PDB file of C-alpha atoms in Angstrom:
ATOM      1  CA  GLN A  42      72.858   3.508  -4.944  1.00 88.00           C
ATOM      2  CA  VAL A  43      72.721   7.262  -5.319  1.00 94.00           C
ATOM      3  CA  GLN A  44      72.970   9.366  -8.456  1.00 96.00           C
ATOM      4  CA  LEU A  45      74.567  12.807  -8.278  1.00 97.00           C
ATOM      5  CA  VAL A  46      74.236  15.739 -10.666  1.00 98.00           C
ATOM      6  CA  GLU A  47      76.225  18.937 -10.167  1.00 98.00           C
ATOM      7  CA  SER A  48      75.258  22.359 -11.466  1.00 98.00           C
ATOM      8  CA  GLY A  49      76.173  25.991 -11.054  1.00 98.00           C
ATOM      9  CA  GLY A  50      79.615  26.099 -12.562  1.00 98.00           C
ATOM     10  CA  ARG A  51      80.405  28.970 -14.925  1.00 97.00           C
ATOM     11  CA  LEU A  52      82.916  31.643 -15.838  1.00 98.00           C
ATOM     12  CA  VAL A  53      83.343  34.194 -13.049  1.00 98.00           C
ATOM     13  CA  GLN A  54      85.746  37.059 -12.436  1.00 98.00           C
ATOM     14  CA  ALA A  55      88.349  36.911  -9.704  1.00 98.00           C
ATOM     15  CA  GLY A  56      86.902  38.110  -6.412  1.00 97.00           C
ATOM     16  CA  GLY A  57      83.440  36.907  -7.297  1.00 98.00           C
ATOM     17  CA  SER A  58      81.258  34.301  -5.674  1.00 98.00           C
ATOM     18  CA  LEU A  59      79.553  31.174  -6.885  1.00 98.00           C
ATOM     19  CA  ARG A  60      77.292  28.545  -5.393  1.00 98.00           C
ATOM     20  CA  LEU A  61      77.423  25.020  -6.697  1.00 98.00           C
ATOM     21  CA  SER A  62      74.621  22.533  -6.201  1.00 98.00           C
ATOM     22  CA  CYS A  63      74.549  18.765  -6.319  1.00 98.00           C
ATOM     23  CA  ALA A  64      71.166  17.094  -6.659  1.00 97.00           C
ATOM     24  CA  ALA A  65      70.868  13.495  -5.545  1.00 96.00           C
ATOM     25  CA  SER A  66      68.426  10.758  -6.381  1.00 92.00           C
ATOM     26  CA  GLY A  67      68.130   7.116  -5.515  1.00 88.00           C
ATOM     27  CA  ARG A  68      68.835   5.775  -2.075  1.00 81.00           C
ATOM     28  CA  THR A  69      68.045   7.849   1.019  1.00 90.00           C
ATOM     29  CA  PHE A  70      70.142  10.992   0.806  1.00 92.00           C
ATOM     30  CA  SER A  71      70.810  11.193   4.525  1.00 91.00           C
ATOM     31  CA  ASP A  72      72.497   7.784   4.474  1.00 93.00           C
ATOM     32  CA  TYR A  73      75.507   9.403   2.824  1.00 96.00           C
ATOM     33  CA  ALA A  74      78.332  11.590   3.932  1.00 97.00           C
ATOM     34  CA  LEU A  75      79.188  13.940   1.089  1.00 98.00           C
ATOM     35  CA  GLY A  76      82.146  15.779  -0.273  1.00 98.00           C
ATOM     36  CA  TRP A  77      83.149  18.332  -2.862  1.00 98.00           C
ATOM     37  CA  PHE A  78      86.319  17.670  -4.796  1.00 98.00           C
ATOM     38  CA  ARG A  79      88.002  19.562  -7.576  1.00 98.00           C
ATOM     39  CA  GLN A  80      90.450  18.688 -10.286  1.00 98.00           C
ATOM     40  CA  ALA A  81      92.413  21.080 -12.438  1.00 97.00           C
ATOM     41  CA  PRO A  82      94.104  19.975 -15.674  1.00 93.00           C
ATOM     42  CA  GLY A  83      97.265  18.033 -14.948  1.00 95.00           C
ATOM     43  CA  LYS A  84      96.596  17.935 -11.228  1.00 97.00           C
ATOM     44  CA  GLU A  85      95.256  15.339  -8.845  1.00 97.00           C
ATOM     45  CA  ARG A  86      91.712  15.444  -7.574  1.00 97.00           C
ATOM     46  CA  GLU A  87      91.628  17.178  -4.198  1.00 98.00           C
ATOM     47  CA  LEU A  88      89.119  17.511  -1.412  1.00 98.00           C
ATOM     48  CA  VAL A  89      87.508  20.916  -1.010  1.00 98.00           C
ATOM     49  CA  ALA A  90      85.079  20.130   1.800  1.00 98.00           C
ATOM     50  CA  ALA A  91      83.121  17.303   3.367  1.00 98.00           C
ATOM     51  CA  VAL A  92      79.961  17.085   5.449  1.00 98.00           C
ATOM     52  CA  THR A  93      78.443  14.413   7.649  1.00 97.00           C
ATOM     53  CA  ARG A  94      75.117  12.757   7.012  1.00 95.00           C
ATOM     54  CA  SER A  95      73.240  15.127   9.294  1.00 94.00           C
ATOM     55  CA  GLY A  96      75.043  18.216   8.048  1.00 94.00           C
ATOM     56  CA  VAL A  97      76.107  19.171  11.555  1.00 95.00           C
ATOM     57  CA  ASN A  98      79.803  18.492  11.114  1.00 96.00           C
ATOM     58  CA  THR A  99      82.002  19.678   8.286  1.00 97.00           C
ATOM     59  CA  TYR A 100      85.642  19.328   7.337  1.00 97.00           C
ATOM     60  CA  TYR A 101      87.893  21.562   5.255  1.00 98.00           C
ATOM     61  CA  PRO A 102      91.520  20.971   4.420  1.00 96.00           C
ATOM     62  CA  ASP A 103      93.637  23.856   5.694  1.00 95.00           C
ATOM     63  CA  SER A 104      94.122  25.158   2.160  1.00 92.00           C
ATOM     64  CA  MET A 105      90.349  25.444   1.697  1.00 93.00           C
ATOM     65  CA  LYS A 106      89.403  27.093   4.976  1.00 94.00           C
ATOM     66  CA  GLY A 107      87.905  30.562   4.886  1.00 94.00           C
ATOM     67  CA  ARG A 108      86.482  30.896   1.375  1.00 96.00           C
ATOM     68  CA  PHE A 109      84.430  27.734   0.921  1.00 98.00           C
ATOM     69  CA  THR A 110      81.330  26.613   2.783  1.00 98.00           C
ATOM     70  CA  ILE A 111      79.720  23.229   2.370  1.00 98.00           C
ATOM     71  CA  SER A 112      76.126  22.620   3.365  1.00 98.00           C
ATOM     72  CA  ARG A 113      73.337  20.191   2.639  1.00 97.00           C
ATOM     73  CA  ASP A 114      69.568  20.171   2.687  1.00 97.00           C
ATOM     74  CA  ASN A 115      68.398  16.637   3.349  1.00 96.00           C
ATOM     75  CA  ALA A 116      64.782  17.599   2.723  1.00 95.00           C
ATOM     76  CA  LYS A 117      65.723  18.703  -0.797  1.00 96.00           C
ATOM     77  CA  ASN A 118      68.319  15.975  -1.421  1.00 97.00           C
ATOM     78  CA  THR A 119      70.812  18.664  -2.338  1.00 97.00           C
ATOM     79  CA  LEU A 120      74.402  19.460  -1.467  1.00 98.00           C
ATOM     80  CA  TYR A 121      75.841  22.963  -1.825  1.00 98.00           C
ATOM     81  CA  LEU A 122      79.217  24.614  -2.040  1.00 98.00           C
ATOM     82  CA  GLN A 123      79.392  28.358  -1.511  1.00 98.00           C
ATOM     83  CA  MET A 124      82.609  29.792  -2.910  1.00 98.00           C
ATOM     84  CA  ASN A 125      83.661  33.361  -2.164  1.00 97.00           C
ATOM     85  CA  SER A 126      86.611  35.552  -3.128  1.00 97.00           C
ATOM     86  CA  LEU A 127      87.356  33.277  -6.032  1.00 97.00           C
ATOM     87  CA  LYS A 128      90.861  33.190  -7.485  1.00 97.00           C
ATOM     88  CA  PRO A 129      92.143  32.035 -10.864  1.00 97.00           C
ATOM     89  CA  GLU A 130      93.735  29.052  -9.133  1.00 96.00           C
ATOM     90  CA  ASP A 131      90.248  27.867  -8.153  1.00 97.00           C
ATOM     91  CA  THR A 132      89.642  27.081 -11.810  1.00 98.00           C
ATOM     92  CA  ALA A 133      88.808  23.370 -11.996  1.00 98.00           C
ATOM     93  CA  THR A 134      86.111  20.828 -12.529  1.00 98.00           C
ATOM     94  CA  TYR A 135      84.188  20.445  -9.294  1.00 98.00           C
ATOM     95  CA  TYR A 136      82.699  17.107  -8.336  1.00 98.00           C
ATOM     96  CA  CYS A 137      80.351  16.023  -5.607  1.00 98.00           C
ATOM     97  CA  ALA A 138      80.790  12.585  -4.147  1.00 98.00           C
ATOM     98  CA  ALA A 139      79.005  10.329  -1.673  1.00 97.00           C
ATOM     99  CA  ARG A 140      79.952   7.567   0.686  1.00 96.00           C
ATOM    100  CA  LEU A 141      77.951   5.649   3.232  1.00 93.00           C
ATOM    101  CA  TYR A 142      78.298   6.627   6.892  1.00 78.00           C
ATOM    102  CA  GLY A 143      81.213   8.772   8.053  1.00 88.00           C
ATOM    103  CA  LEU A 144      83.312  11.549   6.592  1.00 92.00           C
ATOM    104  CA  GLY A 145      85.796  10.717   3.895  1.00 93.00           C
ATOM    105  CA  TYR A 146      88.946  12.632   3.097  1.00 95.00           C
ATOM    106  CA  ALA A 147      90.365  11.034  -0.037  1.00 96.00           C
ATOM    107  CA  PRO A 148      88.775  10.371  -3.427  1.00 97.00           C
ATOM    108  CA  THR A 149      89.272   6.638  -2.950  1.00 96.00           C
ATOM    109  CA  GLU A 150      86.983   6.715   0.082  1.00 96.00           C
ATOM    110  CA  TYR A 151      83.973   7.770  -1.995  1.00 97.00           C
ATOM    111  CA  ASN A 152      81.861   5.346  -3.937  1.00 95.00           C
ATOM    112  CA  TYR A 153      79.591   7.608  -5.978  1.00 97.00           C
ATOM    113  CA  TRP A 154      80.446  10.590  -8.132  1.00 98.00           C
ATOM    114  CA  GLY A 155      78.718  13.172 -10.228  1.00 98.00           C
ATOM    115  CA  GLN A 156      79.873  14.126 -13.701  1.00 97.00           C
ATOM    116  CA  GLY A 157      81.376  17.427 -12.568  1.00 98.00           C
ATOM    117  CA  THR A 158      80.725  21.089 -13.248  1.00 98.00           C
ATOM    118  CA  GLN A 159      83.320  23.475 -14.660  1.00 98.00           C
ATOM    119  CA  VAL A 160      84.322  26.571 -12.725  1.00 98.00           C
ATOM    120  CA  THR A 161      86.553  29.055 -14.505  1.00 98.00           C
ATOM    121  CA  VAL A 162      87.860  32.124 -12.704  1.00 98.00           C
ATOM    122  CA  SER A 163      89.253  34.875 -14.890  1.00 97.00           C
ATOM    123  CA  SER A 164      91.864  37.343 -13.655  1.00 93.00           C
TER     124      SER A 164
END
């Protein structure tokens, strides 16, 4: 198993940037493909970005392309999400998630989740 702990969420003004981190412990970090999801109140959890075990390949839904960058450091057992040009509609709880082997695109494809970190973007 792997344990995930997100950090870096805070209140930020529109147009600002933020980098989220997700620290992992437990089973070998590089065994897992990883993803960032977000969930706003009253909305479904949605994929922001995903990355393969090696970190070479990434995936972004069309709605997330351009402002978000996912990366991982397997030596540090850490996943990152760089968020730029933030908008009020980016306000949500952001979660990191892990699954064995290949990329996953839906929340149901991930087996392990962190507790989430709150990002609030003010206008």
